[in-house]
């Protein structure tokens, strides 16, 4: 069995390269996985690539199988789909999802992989981590039948939230983004679209995922009295200014954070494994293919990530394929 592997490392902020890796022989409770696809989350991963993780958040931002430390050198990533080549008999040959960085092969505990349902193509399964974030956000938000909801920020996370909300009975969902090209994504997901200036107000709930202070301020403006903003954005080391004067108090508005690192207290009886398994089941919906907006070969990562980080290459989830990486 081939135990050689290659992995993408961030050598210094703004510059990465592919390194050779020697894999250990899997123990009895471990699996050897050959990567099929991985996903680059343009928000979090490009923040890491730029060196924008604040020192106070170095521990909180660690990925499960990260090597190295922020700001660099570091091996970072968490959206990997592969096939088990060695391990327990029940897993050998199965397609699995793992919160692992960009690497051609890897060895992890068997409990760290989740079998991808037969109804979900491997290429779509790279979205599992992001859909899991959306599941947790909606557990926090607890939308009700008939709610009027806006999702501000049509990136990878916001679009995932909108896609799940589109399934709620009687709910009116509008995806709000400053980029008119996101209208195409909204149509594919089955929700309405609006530019920020044209968004409908009097929303019972707003989910904010634009990672901009303008987006958060607009989210507050869109709420009805007693309404709630669920804040999903990660700002890294940036300061955010927010208008909490004016009618914020008289309208009794609420801003509540949501973070995938903890299972929502509203579902305290569920485990991380339960949440991820649900996300994978939800990925049977082919509409979610709209969230994968590009694909590149693994060897292109050193040149690709600077383009994603700068915005030269716009993307939601950019998929990495591992064919011909032997």
PDB file of C-alpha atoms in Angstrom:
ATOM      1  CA  UNK A   1       0.000   0.000   0.000  1.00  0.00           C
ATOM      2  CA  UNK A   2       1.293   3.459  -0.953  1.00  0.00           C
ATOM      3  CA  UNK A   3       2.001   5.383   2.276  1.00  0.00           C
ATOM      4  CA  UNK A   4       3.526   8.464   0.676  1.00  0.00           C
ATOM      5  CA  UNK A   5       1.412  11.601   0.725  1.00  0.00           C
ATOM      6  CA  UNK A   6       1.570  15.306  -0.032  1.00  0.00           C
ATOM      7  CA  UNK A   7       0.002  18.141   1.957  1.00  0.00           C
ATOM      8  CA  UNK A   8      -0.565  21.870   1.469  1.00  0.00           C
ATOM      9  CA  UNK A   9       1.084  24.085   4.115  1.00  0.00           C
ATOM     10  CA  UNK A  10       0.914  27.817   4.661  1.00  0.00           C
ATOM     11  CA  UNK A  11       4.619  28.685   5.029  1.00  0.00           C
ATOM     12  CA  UNK A  12       3.989  32.360   5.844  1.00  0.00           C
ATOM     13  CA  UNK A  13       0.954  34.644   5.490  1.00  0.00           C
ATOM     14  CA  UNK A  14       0.144  34.890   1.806  1.00  0.00           C
ATOM     15  CA  UNK A  15       2.448  32.094   0.675  1.00  0.00           C
ATOM     16  CA  UNK A  16       1.999  28.313   0.733  1.00  0.00           C
ATOM     17  CA  UNK A  17       3.550  25.210  -0.786  1.00  0.00           C
ATOM     18  CA  UNK A  18       3.029  21.464  -1.063  1.00  0.00           C
ATOM     19  CA  UNK A  19       5.181  19.258   1.174  1.00  0.00           C
ATOM     20  CA  UNK A  20       5.894  15.524   1.118  1.00  0.00           C
ATOM     21  CA  UNK A  21       4.509  13.499   4.034  1.00  0.00           C
ATOM     22  CA  UNK A  22       5.380  10.015   5.317  1.00  0.00           C
ATOM     23  CA  UNK A  23       2.309   8.282   6.703  1.00  0.00           C
ATOM     24  CA  UNK A  24       2.358   5.900   9.672  1.00  0.00           C
ATOM     25  CA  UNK A  25       0.978   2.376   9.482  1.00  0.00           C
ATOM     26  CA  UNK A  26      -2.627   2.614  10.736  1.00  0.00           C
ATOM     27  CA  UNK A  27      -3.283   1.091  14.151  1.00  0.00           C
ATOM     28  CA  UNK A  28      -6.236  -1.230  14.651  1.00  0.00           C
ATOM     29  CA  UNK A  29      -8.581   1.642  15.457  1.00  0.00           C
ATOM     30  CA  UNK A  30      -7.359   3.923  12.649  1.00  0.00           C
ATOM     31  CA  UNK A  31      -8.090   4.349   8.944  1.00  0.00           C
ATOM     32  CA  UNK A  32      -5.970   5.288   5.959  1.00  0.00           C
ATOM     33  CA  UNK A  33      -7.960   7.578   3.683  1.00  0.00           C
ATOM     34  CA  UNK A  34      -7.171   8.494   0.085  1.00  0.00           C
ATOM     35  CA  UNK A  35      -8.548  11.953  -0.661  1.00  0.00           C
ATOM     36  CA  UNK A  36     -11.021  12.383  -3.505  1.00  0.00           C
ATOM     37  CA  UNK A  37     -11.973  16.018  -2.932  1.00  0.00           C
ATOM     38  CA  UNK A  38     -11.477  18.792  -0.425  1.00  0.00           C
ATOM     39  CA  UNK A  39     -13.123  22.193  -0.186  1.00  0.00           C
ATOM     40  CA  UNK A  40     -11.696  25.670   0.373  1.00  0.00           C
ATOM     41  CA  UNK A  41     -14.011  27.803   2.469  1.00  0.00           C
ATOM     42  CA  UNK A  42     -13.348  31.284   1.088  1.00  0.00           C
ATOM     43  CA  UNK A  43     -14.187  32.972   4.392  1.00  0.00           C
ATOM     44  CA  UNK A  44     -12.269  31.160   7.130  1.00  0.00           C
ATOM     45  CA  UNK A  45      -9.474  29.654   5.077  1.00  0.00           C
ATOM     46  CA  UNK A  46      -8.603  32.846   3.253  1.00  0.00           C
ATOM     47  CA  UNK A  47      -8.560  34.652   6.610  1.00  0.00           C
ATOM     48  CA  UNK A  48      -6.024  32.071   7.791  1.00  0.00           C
ATOM     49  CA  UNK A  49      -4.084  32.439   4.522  1.00  0.00           C
ATOM     50  CA  UNK A  50      -3.782  36.202   5.034  1.00  0.00           C
ATOM     51  CA  UNK A  51      -2.570  35.703   8.619  1.00  0.00           C
ATOM     52  CA  UNK A  52      -5.664  37.386  10.032  1.00  0.00           C
ATOM     53  CA  UNK A  53      -6.438  35.098  12.980  1.00  0.00           C
ATOM     54  CA  UNK A  54      -6.095  37.251  16.149  1.00  0.00           C
ATOM     55  CA  UNK A  55      -3.753  35.884  18.800  1.00  0.00           C
ATOM     56  CA  UNK A  56      -6.589  35.673  21.315  1.00  0.00           C
ATOM     57  CA  UNK A  57      -8.394  33.233  19.002  1.00  0.00           C
ATOM     58  CA  UNK A  58      -5.497  30.937  18.085  1.00  0.00           C
ATOM     59  CA  UNK A  59      -6.781  28.122  20.297  1.00  0.00           C
ATOM     60  CA  UNK A  60     -10.454  28.556  19.353  1.00  0.00           C
ATOM     61  CA  UNK A  61      -9.652  28.560  15.627  1.00  0.00           C
ATOM     62  CA  UNK A  62      -7.612  25.350  15.591  1.00  0.00           C
ATOM     63  CA  UNK A  63      -8.939  22.790  13.139  1.00  0.00           C
ATOM     64  CA  UNK A  64      -9.246  19.203  14.444  1.00  0.00           C
ATOM     65  CA  UNK A  65      -6.210  17.896  12.510  1.00  0.00           C
ATOM     66  CA  UNK A  66      -4.280  21.116  12.137  1.00  0.00           C
ATOM     67  CA  UNK A  67      -0.500  20.931  12.299  1.00  0.00           C
ATOM     68  CA  UNK A  68       1.626  23.942  13.175  1.00  0.00           C
ATOM     69  CA  UNK A  69       0.389  27.162  14.736  1.00  0.00           C
ATOM     70  CA  UNK A  70      -1.039  30.483  13.592  1.00  0.00           C
ATOM     71  CA  UNK A  71      -0.070  32.574  11.837  1.00  0.00           C
ATOM     72  CA  UNK A  72       2.368  30.140  10.122  1.00  0.00           C
ATOM     73  CA  UNK A  73       3.715  27.659   9.252  1.00  0.00           C
ATOM     74  CA  UNK A  74       0.427  25.813   9.525  1.00  0.00           C
ATOM     75  CA  UNK A  75      -1.473  23.020   7.772  1.00  0.00           C
ATOM     76  CA  UNK A  76      -5.128  24.071   7.889  1.00  0.00           C
ATOM     77  CA  UNK A  77      -8.439  22.901   6.444  1.00  0.00           C
ATOM     78  CA  UNK A  78     -11.518  20.916   7.404  1.00  0.00           C
ATOM     79  CA  UNK A  79     -13.535  19.845   4.348  1.00  0.00           C
ATOM     80  CA  UNK A  80     -12.178  16.521   3.078  1.00  0.00           C
ATOM     81  CA  UNK A  81     -13.881  13.611   1.336  1.00  0.00           C
ATOM     82  CA  UNK A  82     -12.031  10.405   0.566  1.00  0.00           C
ATOM     83  CA  UNK A  83     -12.193   6.636   0.364  1.00  0.00           C
ATOM     84  CA  UNK A  84     -10.948   4.350   3.144  1.00  0.00           C
ATOM     85  CA  UNK A  85      -8.108   2.147   1.885  1.00  0.00           C
ATOM     86  CA  UNK A  86      -7.137   0.499   5.190  1.00  0.00           C
ATOM     87  CA  UNK A  87      -8.907   0.116   8.499  1.00  0.00           C
ATOM     88  CA  UNK A  88     -11.846  -1.713  10.089  1.00  0.00           C
ATOM     89  CA  UNK A  89     -13.631  -3.956   7.605  1.00  0.00           C
ATOM     90  CA  UNK A  90     -16.896  -2.026   7.938  1.00  0.00           C
ATOM     91  CA  UNK A  91     -15.176   1.102   6.569  1.00  0.00           C
ATOM     92  CA  UNK A  92     -12.786  -0.197   3.902  1.00  0.00           C
ATOM     93  CA  UNK A  93     -13.964   0.962   0.495  1.00  0.00           C
ATOM     94  CA  UNK A  94     -16.473   3.435   1.935  1.00  0.00           C
ATOM     95  CA  UNK A  95     -16.549   7.117   0.994  1.00  0.00           C
ATOM     96  CA  UNK A  96     -16.136   9.238   4.132  1.00  0.00           C
ATOM     97  CA  UNK A  97     -16.072  12.865   5.237  1.00  0.00           C
ATOM     98  CA  UNK A  98     -13.399  14.095   7.629  1.00  0.00           C
ATOM     99  CA  UNK A  99     -12.428  17.468   9.107  1.00  0.00           C
ATOM    100  CA  UNK A 100      -8.952  17.141   7.606  1.00  0.00           C
ATOM    101  CA  UNK A 101      -6.719  19.625   5.740  1.00  0.00           C
ATOM    102  CA  UNK A 102      -5.718  19.435   2.068  1.00  0.00           C
ATOM    103  CA  UNK A 103      -3.640  16.264   1.812  1.00  0.00           C
ATOM    104  CA  UNK A 104      -3.546  13.392  -0.682  1.00  0.00           C
ATOM    105  CA  UNK A 105      -3.692  10.616   1.950  1.00  0.00           C
ATOM    106  CA  UNK A 106      -3.959  10.663   5.739  1.00  0.00           C
ATOM    107  CA  UNK A 107      -4.319   8.442   8.798  1.00  0.00           C
ATOM    108  CA  UNK A 108      -6.881   9.312  11.486  1.00  0.00           C
ATOM    109  CA  UNK A 109      -8.877   7.487  14.176  1.00  0.00           C
ATOM    110  CA  UNK A 110     -11.804   5.566  12.695  1.00  0.00           C
ATOM    111  CA  UNK A 111     -14.145   7.631  14.850  1.00  0.00           C
ATOM    112  CA  UNK A 112     -13.021  10.815  13.070  1.00  0.00           C
ATOM    113  CA  UNK A 113     -14.615   9.852   9.747  1.00  0.00           C
ATOM    114  CA  UNK A 114     -18.304   9.861   8.857  1.00  0.00           C
ATOM    115  CA  UNK A 115     -19.639   7.637   6.093  1.00  0.00           C
ATOM    116  CA  UNK A 116     -21.152   9.627   3.239  1.00  0.00           C
ATOM    117  CA  UNK A 117     -24.673   8.367   2.402  1.00  0.00           C
ATOM    118  CA  UNK A 118     -25.091   6.641  -0.955  1.00  0.00           C
ATOM    119  CA  UNK A 119     -27.533   9.423  -1.917  1.00  0.00           C
ATOM    120  CA  UNK A 120     -24.764  12.065  -1.744  1.00  0.00           C
ATOM    121  CA  UNK A 121     -22.069  12.336  -4.455  1.00  0.00           C
ATOM    122  CA  UNK A 122     -18.518  12.593  -3.115  1.00  0.00           C
ATOM    123  CA  UNK A 123     -17.985  15.943  -4.830  1.00  0.00           C
ATOM    124  CA  UNK A 124     -20.986  17.472  -3.048  1.00  0.00           C
ATOM    125  CA  UNK A 125     -20.058  15.997   0.318  1.00  0.00           C
ATOM    126  CA  UNK A 126     -17.227  18.565   0.728  1.00  0.00           C
ATOM    127  CA  UNK A 127     -20.043  20.939   1.762  1.00  0.00           C
ATOM    128  CA  UNK A 128     -20.819  18.891   4.882  1.00  0.00           C
ATOM    129  CA  UNK A 129     -18.877  21.111   7.279  1.00  0.00           C
ATOM    130  CA  UNK A 130     -20.594  24.254   6.018  1.00  0.00           C
ATOM    131  CA  UNK A 131     -24.074  22.726   6.017  1.00  0.00           C
ATOM    132  CA  UNK A 132     -23.329  21.554   9.567  1.00  0.00           C
ATOM    133  CA  UNK A 133     -22.674  25.212  10.478  1.00  0.00           C
ATOM    134  CA  UNK A 134     -26.019  26.121   8.912  1.00  0.00           C
ATOM    135  CA  UNK A 135     -27.791  23.374  10.880  1.00  0.00           C
ATOM    136  CA  UNK A 136     -26.327  24.695  14.127  1.00  0.00           C
ATOM    137  CA  UNK A 137     -27.304  28.256  13.214  1.00  0.00           C
ATOM    138  CA  UNK A 138     -30.908  27.236  12.608  1.00  0.00           C
ATOM    139  CA  UNK A 139     -30.990  25.310  15.867  1.00  0.00           C
ATOM    140  CA  UNK A 140     -29.903  28.581  17.506  1.00  0.00           C
ATOM    141  CA  UNK A 141     -32.351  30.675  15.476  1.00  0.00           C
ATOM    142  CA  UNK A 142     -35.353  28.350  15.963  1.00  0.00           C
ATOM    143  CA  UNK A 143     -37.432  29.745  13.059  1.00  0.00           C
ATOM    144  CA  UNK A 144     -41.185  29.307  13.246  1.00  0.00           C
ATOM    145  CA  UNK A 145     -43.728  28.417  10.588  1.00  0.00           C
ATOM    146  CA  UNK A 146     -44.703  31.513   8.640  1.00  0.00           C
ATOM    147  CA  UNK A 147     -41.643  33.569   9.655  1.00  0.00           C
ATOM    148  CA  UNK A 148     -40.345  36.346   7.391  1.00  0.00           C
ATOM    149  CA  UNK A 149     -36.586  35.819   7.230  1.00  0.00           C
ATOM    150  CA  UNK A 150     -33.652  37.531   5.561  1.00  0.00           C
ATOM    151  CA  UNK A 151     -30.212  36.000   5.139  1.00  0.00           C
ATOM    152  CA  UNK A 152     -27.713  38.843   4.727  1.00  0.00           C
ATOM    153  CA  UNK A 153     -24.543  37.638   3.020  1.00  0.00           C
ATOM    154  CA  UNK A 154     -24.744  35.152   0.182  1.00  0.00           C
ATOM    155  CA  UNK A 155     -21.405  33.469   0.764  1.00  0.00           C
ATOM    156  CA  UNK A 156     -20.902  29.796   1.483  1.00  0.00           C
ATOM    157  CA  UNK A 157     -22.439  29.833   4.978  1.00  0.00           C
ATOM    158  CA  UNK A 158     -25.246  32.283   4.231  1.00  0.00           C
ATOM    159  CA  UNK A 159     -26.278  30.408   1.107  1.00  0.00           C
ATOM    160  CA  UNK A 160     -26.283  27.128   3.047  1.00  0.00           C
ATOM    161  CA  UNK A 161     -28.589  28.679   5.634  1.00  0.00           C
ATOM    162  CA  UNK A 162     -30.886  29.981   2.883  1.00  0.00           C
ATOM    163  CA  UNK A 163     -30.962  26.553   1.237  1.00  0.00           C
ATOM    164  CA  UNK A 164     -32.129  24.890   4.457  1.00  0.00           C
ATOM    165  CA  UNK A 165     -34.649  27.637   5.228  1.00  0.00           C
ATOM    166  CA  UNK A 166     -36.192  27.122   1.784  1.00  0.00           C
ATOM    167  CA  UNK A 167     -37.513  23.782   3.099  1.00  0.00           C
ATOM    168  CA  UNK A 168     -39.369  25.292   6.076  1.00  0.00           C
ATOM    169  CA  UNK A 169     -43.178  25.403   5.625  1.00  0.00           C
ATOM    170  CA  UNK A 170     -44.729  28.808   5.129  1.00  0.00           C
ATOM    171  CA  UNK A 171     -41.437  30.667   5.570  1.00  0.00           C
ATOM    172  CA  UNK A 172     -40.583  33.645   3.357  1.00  0.00           C
ATOM    173  CA  UNK A 173     -36.811  33.749   2.705  1.00  0.00           C
ATOM    174  CA  UNK A 174     -34.840  36.488   0.992  1.00  0.00           C
ATOM    175  CA  UNK A 175     -31.107  36.215   0.338  1.00  0.00           C
ATOM    176  CA  UNK A 176     -29.486  39.664   0.521  1.00  0.00           C
ATOM    177  CA  UNK A 177     -26.082  40.381  -0.980  1.00  0.00           C
ATOM    178  CA  UNK A 178     -24.233  43.335  -2.519  1.00  0.00           C
ATOM    179  CA  UNK A 179     -23.145  41.165  -5.468  1.00  0.00           C
ATOM    180  CA  UNK A 180     -25.966  40.909  -8.045  1.00  0.00           C
ATOM    181  CA  UNK A 181     -24.364  37.719  -9.378  1.00  0.00           C
ATOM    182  CA  UNK A 182     -25.582  35.968  -6.210  1.00  0.00           C
ATOM    183  CA  UNK A 183     -29.123  36.181  -7.605  1.00  0.00           C
ATOM    184  CA  UNK A 184     -28.300  33.107  -9.686  1.00  0.00           C
ATOM    185  CA  UNK A 185     -27.367  31.193  -6.519  1.00  0.00           C
ATOM    186  CA  UNK A 186     -30.610  32.279  -4.841  1.00  0.00           C
ATOM    187  CA  UNK A 187     -32.678  31.048  -7.788  1.00  0.00           C
ATOM    188  CA  UNK A 188     -30.924  27.679  -7.711  1.00  0.00           C
ATOM    189  CA  UNK A 189     -31.680  27.370  -3.996  1.00  0.00           C
ATOM    190  CA  UNK A 190     -35.329  28.353  -4.406  1.00  0.00           C
ATOM    191  CA  UNK A 191     -35.269  31.644  -2.467  1.00  0.00           C
ATOM    192  CA  UNK A 192     -35.772  35.305  -3.366  1.00  0.00           C
ATOM    193  CA  UNK A 193     -32.851  37.699  -3.844  1.00  0.00           C
ATOM    194  CA  UNK A 194     -32.325  41.395  -3.179  1.00  0.00           C
ATOM    195  CA  UNK A 195     -29.523  43.917  -3.101  1.00  0.00           C
ATOM    196  CA  UNK A 196     -29.132  45.491   0.373  1.00  0.00           C
ATOM    197  CA  UNK A 197     -30.935  48.718  -0.566  1.00  0.00           C
ATOM    198  CA  UNK A 198     -33.897  46.773  -1.965  1.00  0.00           C
ATOM    199  CA  UNK A 199     -34.275  44.158   0.785  1.00  0.00           C
ATOM    200  CA  UNK A 200     -37.677  43.717   2.384  1.00  0.00           C
ATOM    201  CA  UNK A 201     -38.012  44.902   5.964  1.00  0.00           C
ATOM    202  CA  UNK A 202     -40.147  43.836   8.925  1.00  0.00           C
ATOM    203  CA  UNK A 203     -38.314  40.536   9.161  1.00  0.00           C
ATOM    204  CA  UNK A 204     -38.975  38.340  12.188  1.00  0.00           C
ATOM    205  CA  UNK A 205     -35.467  36.907  11.915  1.00  0.00           C
ATOM    206  CA  UNK A 206     -32.287  37.904  10.109  1.00  0.00           C
ATOM    207  CA  UNK A 207     -29.294  35.598   9.762  1.00  0.00           C
ATOM    208  CA  UNK A 208     -26.164  37.667   9.147  1.00  0.00           C
ATOM    209  CA  UNK A 209     -23.197  36.108   7.345  1.00  0.00           C
ATOM    210  CA  UNK A 210     -21.610  38.882   5.273  1.00  0.00           C
ATOM    211  CA  UNK A 211     -18.669  39.486   7.666  1.00  0.00           C
ATOM    212  CA  UNK A 212     -19.055  43.250   7.180  1.00  0.00           C
ATOM    213  CA  UNK A 213     -20.203  45.900   9.637  1.00  0.00           C
ATOM    214  CA  UNK A 214     -22.400  47.350   6.878  1.00  0.00           C
ATOM    215  CA  UNK A 215     -24.140  44.008   6.556  1.00  0.00           C
ATOM    216  CA  UNK A 216     -24.726  43.748  10.299  1.00  0.00           C
ATOM    217  CA  UNK A 217     -26.087  47.306  10.461  1.00  0.00           C
ATOM    218  CA  UNK A 218     -28.431  46.560   7.552  1.00  0.00           C
ATOM    219  CA  UNK A 219     -29.540  43.351   9.291  1.00  0.00           C
ATOM    220  CA  UNK A 220     -30.726  45.397  12.277  1.00  0.00           C
ATOM    221  CA  UNK A 221     -32.596  47.765   9.964  1.00  0.00           C
ATOM    222  CA  UNK A 222     -34.472  44.866   8.374  1.00  0.00           C
ATOM    223  CA  UNK A 223     -35.887  43.540  11.656  1.00  0.00           C
ATOM    224  CA  UNK A 224     -39.386  44.000  12.940  1.00  0.00           C
ATOM    225  CA  UNK A 225     -39.856  45.030  16.566  1.00  0.00           C
ATOM    226  CA  UNK A 226     -38.616  42.313  18.962  1.00  0.00           C
ATOM    227  CA  UNK A 227     -36.763  40.687  16.060  1.00  0.00           C
ATOM    228  CA  UNK A 228     -33.472  38.799  16.295  1.00  0.00           C
ATOM    229  CA  UNK A 229     -30.242  38.823  14.293  1.00  0.00           C
ATOM    230  CA  UNK A 230     -28.301  35.574  14.397  1.00  0.00           C
ATOM    231  CA  UNK A 231     -24.667  36.599  13.885  1.00  0.00           C
ATOM    232  CA  UNK A 232     -22.666  33.990  11.980  1.00  0.00           C
ATOM    233  CA  UNK A 233     -19.879  36.214  10.681  1.00  0.00           C
ATOM    234  CA  UNK A 234     -16.291  35.732  11.763  1.00  0.00           C
ATOM    235  CA  UNK A 235     -14.400  39.047  11.673  1.00  0.00           C
ATOM    236  CA  UNK A 236     -10.959  37.792  12.669  1.00  0.00           C
ATOM    237  CA  UNK A 237      -8.829  40.709  13.850  1.00  0.00           C
ATOM    238  CA  UNK A 238     -11.086  43.449  12.446  1.00  0.00           C
ATOM    239  CA  UNK A 239     -12.978  45.909  14.662  1.00  0.00           C
ATOM    240  CA  UNK A 240     -16.715  46.279  14.001  1.00  0.00           C
ATOM    241  CA  UNK A 241     -18.684  49.474  14.588  1.00  0.00           C
ATOM    242  CA  UNK A 242     -22.409  49.055  15.158  1.00  0.00           C
ATOM    243  CA  UNK A 243     -25.260  51.601  15.544  1.00  0.00           C
ATOM    244  CA  UNK A 244     -26.821  50.624  18.865  1.00  0.00           C
ATOM    245  CA  UNK A 245     -28.440  54.023  19.382  1.00  0.00           C
ATOM    246  CA  UNK A 246     -31.422  55.242  17.361  1.00  0.00           C
ATOM    247  CA  UNK A 247     -34.288  52.718  17.681  1.00  0.00           C
ATOM    248  CA  UNK A 248     -32.237  49.703  18.785  1.00  0.00           C
ATOM    249  CA  UNK A 249     -33.497  49.778  22.388  1.00  0.00           C
ATOM    250  CA  UNK A 250     -37.030  51.055  21.797  1.00  0.00           C
ATOM    251  CA  UNK A 251     -37.626  48.264  19.269  1.00  0.00           C
ATOM    252  CA  UNK A 252     -36.091  45.718  21.677  1.00  0.00           C
ATOM    253  CA  UNK A 253     -33.870  44.125  19.040  1.00  0.00           C
ATOM    254  CA  UNK A 254     -31.620  41.138  19.759  1.00  0.00           C
ATOM    255  CA  UNK A 255     -28.208  40.145  18.373  1.00  0.00           C
ATOM    256  CA  UNK A 256     -27.248  36.554  19.175  1.00  0.00           C
ATOM    257  CA  UNK A 257     -24.009  34.889  18.151  1.00  0.00           C
ATOM    258  CA  UNK A 258     -23.904  31.381  16.710  1.00  0.00           C
ATOM    259  CA  UNK A 259     -20.729  29.331  16.462  1.00  0.00           C
ATOM    260  CA  UNK A 260     -20.317  25.794  15.179  1.00  0.00           C
ATOM    261  CA  UNK A 261     -17.645  24.900  17.773  1.00  0.00           C
ATOM    262  CA  UNK A 262     -20.445  24.194  20.270  1.00  0.00           C
ATOM    263  CA  UNK A 263     -23.647  22.263  19.614  1.00  0.00           C
ATOM    264  CA  UNK A 264     -26.545  24.678  20.044  1.00  0.00           C
ATOM    265  CA  UNK A 265     -27.872  24.695  23.636  1.00  0.00           C
ATOM    266  CA  UNK A 266     -31.337  24.320  22.093  1.00  0.00           C
ATOM    267  CA  UNK A 267     -30.251  20.811  21.037  1.00  0.00           C
ATOM    268  CA  UNK A 268     -28.132  19.909  24.039  1.00  0.00           C
ATOM    269  CA  UNK A 269     -29.059  16.246  23.681  1.00  0.00           C
ATOM    270  CA  UNK A 270     -27.418  16.005  20.248  1.00  0.00           C
ATOM    271  CA  UNK A 271     -23.754  15.173  19.694  1.00  0.00           C
ATOM    272  CA  UNK A 272     -21.318  16.563  17.145  1.00  0.00           C
ATOM    273  CA  UNK A 273     -21.638  13.247  15.300  1.00  0.00           C
ATOM    274  CA  UNK A 274     -25.438  13.600  15.200  1.00  0.00           C
ATOM    275  CA  UNK A 275     -25.145  17.084  13.755  1.00  0.00           C
ATOM    276  CA  UNK A 276     -22.652  16.088  11.051  1.00  0.00           C
ATOM    277  CA  UNK A 277     -24.691  13.021  10.072  1.00  0.00           C
ATOM    278  CA  UNK A 278     -27.751  15.254   9.658  1.00  0.00           C
ATOM    279  CA  UNK A 279     -25.770  17.671   7.483  1.00  0.00           C
ATOM    280  CA  UNK A 280     -24.668  14.819   5.222  1.00  0.00           C
ATOM    281  CA  UNK A 281     -28.246  13.547   4.909  1.00  0.00           C
ATOM    282  CA  UNK A 282     -29.389  17.043   3.894  1.00  0.00           C
ATOM    283  CA  UNK A 283     -26.775  17.082   1.116  1.00  0.00           C
ATOM    284  CA  UNK A 284     -28.884  14.613  -0.869  1.00  0.00           C
ATOM    285  CA  UNK A 285     -30.544  17.760  -2.303  1.00  0.00           C
ATOM    286  CA  UNK A 286     -28.901  18.473  -5.700  1.00  0.00           C
ATOM    287  CA  UNK A 287     -29.772  22.184  -5.355  1.00  0.00           C
ATOM    288  CA  UNK A 288     -26.768  22.463  -3.040  1.00  0.00           C
ATOM    289  CA  UNK A 289     -24.446  21.876  -6.004  1.00  0.00           C
ATOM    290  CA  UNK A 290     -24.893  25.608  -6.633  1.00  0.00           C
ATOM    291  CA  UNK A 291     -22.585  26.285  -3.675  1.00  0.00           C
ATOM    292  CA  UNK A 292     -19.604  24.702  -5.450  1.00  0.00           C
ATOM    293  CA  UNK A 293     -18.516  27.500  -7.767  1.00  0.00           C
ATOM    294  CA  UNK A 294     -15.182  26.230  -9.057  1.00  0.00           C
ATOM    295  CA  UNK A 295     -12.769  23.329  -9.100  1.00  0.00           C
ATOM    296  CA  UNK A 296      -8.978  22.990  -9.333  1.00  0.00           C
ATOM    297  CA  UNK A 297      -6.380  20.255  -9.059  1.00  0.00           C
ATOM    298  CA  UNK A 298      -4.543  19.755  -5.772  1.00  0.00           C
ATOM    299  CA  UNK A 299      -1.221  20.841  -7.309  1.00  0.00           C
ATOM    300  CA  UNK A 300      -2.733  24.256  -8.108  1.00  0.00           C
ATOM    301  CA  UNK A 301      -3.342  25.179  -4.447  1.00  0.00           C
ATOM    302  CA  UNK A 302      -0.208  27.348  -3.981  1.00  0.00           C
ATOM    303  CA  UNK A 303      -1.287  29.571  -6.889  1.00  0.00           C
ATOM    304  CA  UNK A 304      -5.020  29.287  -6.202  1.00  0.00           C
ATOM    305  CA  UNK A 305      -5.246  30.482  -2.598  1.00  0.00           C
ATOM    306  CA  UNK A 306      -3.735  33.955  -3.220  1.00  0.00           C
ATOM    307  CA  UNK A 307      -6.399  34.514  -5.895  1.00  0.00           C
ATOM    308  CA  UNK A 308      -9.195  33.413  -3.553  1.00  0.00           C
ATOM    309  CA  UNK A 309      -7.829  35.515  -0.676  1.00  0.00           C
ATOM    310  CA  UNK A 310      -7.566  38.666  -2.801  1.00  0.00           C
ATOM    311  CA  UNK A 311     -10.985  38.237  -4.393  1.00  0.00           C
ATOM    312  CA  UNK A 312      -9.433  37.960  -7.865  1.00  0.00           C
ATOM    313  CA  UNK A 313     -11.194  34.608  -8.092  1.00  0.00           C
ATOM    314  CA  UNK A 314     -14.708  34.962  -6.609  1.00  0.00           C
ATOM    315  CA  UNK A 315     -16.044  31.793  -5.057  1.00  0.00           C
ATOM    316  CA  UNK A 316     -18.340  30.216  -2.508  1.00  0.00           C
ATOM    317  CA  UNK A 317     -16.820  26.756  -2.053  1.00  0.00           C
ATOM    318  CA  UNK A 318     -13.897  26.053  -4.373  1.00  0.00           C
ATOM    319  CA  UNK A 319     -13.432  22.301  -4.732  1.00  0.00           C
ATOM    320  CA  UNK A 320     -10.043  20.619  -4.910  1.00  0.00           C
ATOM    321  CA  UNK A 321      -9.774  17.311  -6.793  1.00  0.00           C
ATOM    322  CA  UNK A 322      -7.114  14.705  -6.131  1.00  0.00           C
ATOM    323  CA  UNK A 323      -7.097  12.588  -9.265  1.00  0.00           C
ATOM    324  CA  UNK A 324      -3.639  12.047 -10.742  1.00  0.00           C
ATOM    325  CA  UNK A 325      -1.912  12.954  -7.453  1.00  0.00           C
ATOM    326  CA  UNK A 326      -0.046   9.672  -7.053  1.00  0.00           C
TER     327      UNK A 326
END
